[in-house]
Coordinates of C-alpha atoms in Angstrom, one line a residue:
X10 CA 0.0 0.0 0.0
X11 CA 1.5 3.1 -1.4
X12 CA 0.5 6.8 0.3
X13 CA -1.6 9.2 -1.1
X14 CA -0.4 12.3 -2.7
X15 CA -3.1 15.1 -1.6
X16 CA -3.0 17.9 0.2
X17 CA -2.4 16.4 3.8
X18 CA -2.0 18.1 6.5
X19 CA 1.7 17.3 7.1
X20 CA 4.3 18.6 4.1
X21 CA 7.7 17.3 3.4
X22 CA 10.1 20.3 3.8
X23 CA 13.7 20.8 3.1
X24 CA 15.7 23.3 5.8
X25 CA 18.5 24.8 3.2
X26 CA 21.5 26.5 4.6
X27 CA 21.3 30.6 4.5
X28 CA 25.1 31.2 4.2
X29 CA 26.0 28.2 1.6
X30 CA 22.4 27.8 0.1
X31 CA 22.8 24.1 0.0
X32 CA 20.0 21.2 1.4
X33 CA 21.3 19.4 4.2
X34 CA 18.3 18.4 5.8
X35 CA 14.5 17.4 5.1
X36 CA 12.1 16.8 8.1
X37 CA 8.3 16.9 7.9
X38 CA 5.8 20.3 9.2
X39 CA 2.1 20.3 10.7
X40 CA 0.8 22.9 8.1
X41 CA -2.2 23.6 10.4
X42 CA 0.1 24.1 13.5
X43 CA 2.8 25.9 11.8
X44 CA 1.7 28.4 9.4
X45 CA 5.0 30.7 9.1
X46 CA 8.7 29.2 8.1
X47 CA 10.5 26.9 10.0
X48 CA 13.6 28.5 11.0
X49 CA 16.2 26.5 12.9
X50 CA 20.1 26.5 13.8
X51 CA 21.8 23.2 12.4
X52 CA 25.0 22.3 11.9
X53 CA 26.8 22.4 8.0
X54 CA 28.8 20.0 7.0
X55 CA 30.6 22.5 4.1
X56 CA 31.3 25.3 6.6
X57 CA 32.2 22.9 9.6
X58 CA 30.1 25.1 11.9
X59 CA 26.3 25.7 13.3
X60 CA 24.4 27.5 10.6
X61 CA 20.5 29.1 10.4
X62 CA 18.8 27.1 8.1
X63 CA 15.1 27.9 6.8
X64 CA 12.5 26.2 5.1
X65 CA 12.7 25.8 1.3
X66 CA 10.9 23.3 -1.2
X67 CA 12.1 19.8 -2.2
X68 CA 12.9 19.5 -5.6

């Protein structure tokens, strides 16, 4: 059984890098919890340090 692709209520995000623009990391958002961008500090592998890293799409 595969999953349905509607409009759930939870969306696959990707949080991209601000100072190297690059996707480390994807994690998953409540769109009726969370209705502005996800903005967190997480650590880049290219720069070696702790980074802000917001919300972008997959591609």
């Amino acid at each position: 059984m595969g999953k349905k692709k509607g409009k759930g209520a939870v969306e696959l995000i990707a949080l991209v890098c601000e100072e190297t623009g690059i996707r480390n990391y994807t994690t998953t958002k409540n769109r009726r919890n969370k209705q502005e961008k996800l903005e967190l500090m997480k650590y880049c592998p290219i720069l070696r340090r702790h980074t802000l890293h917001k919300e972008g799409k997959i591609k």
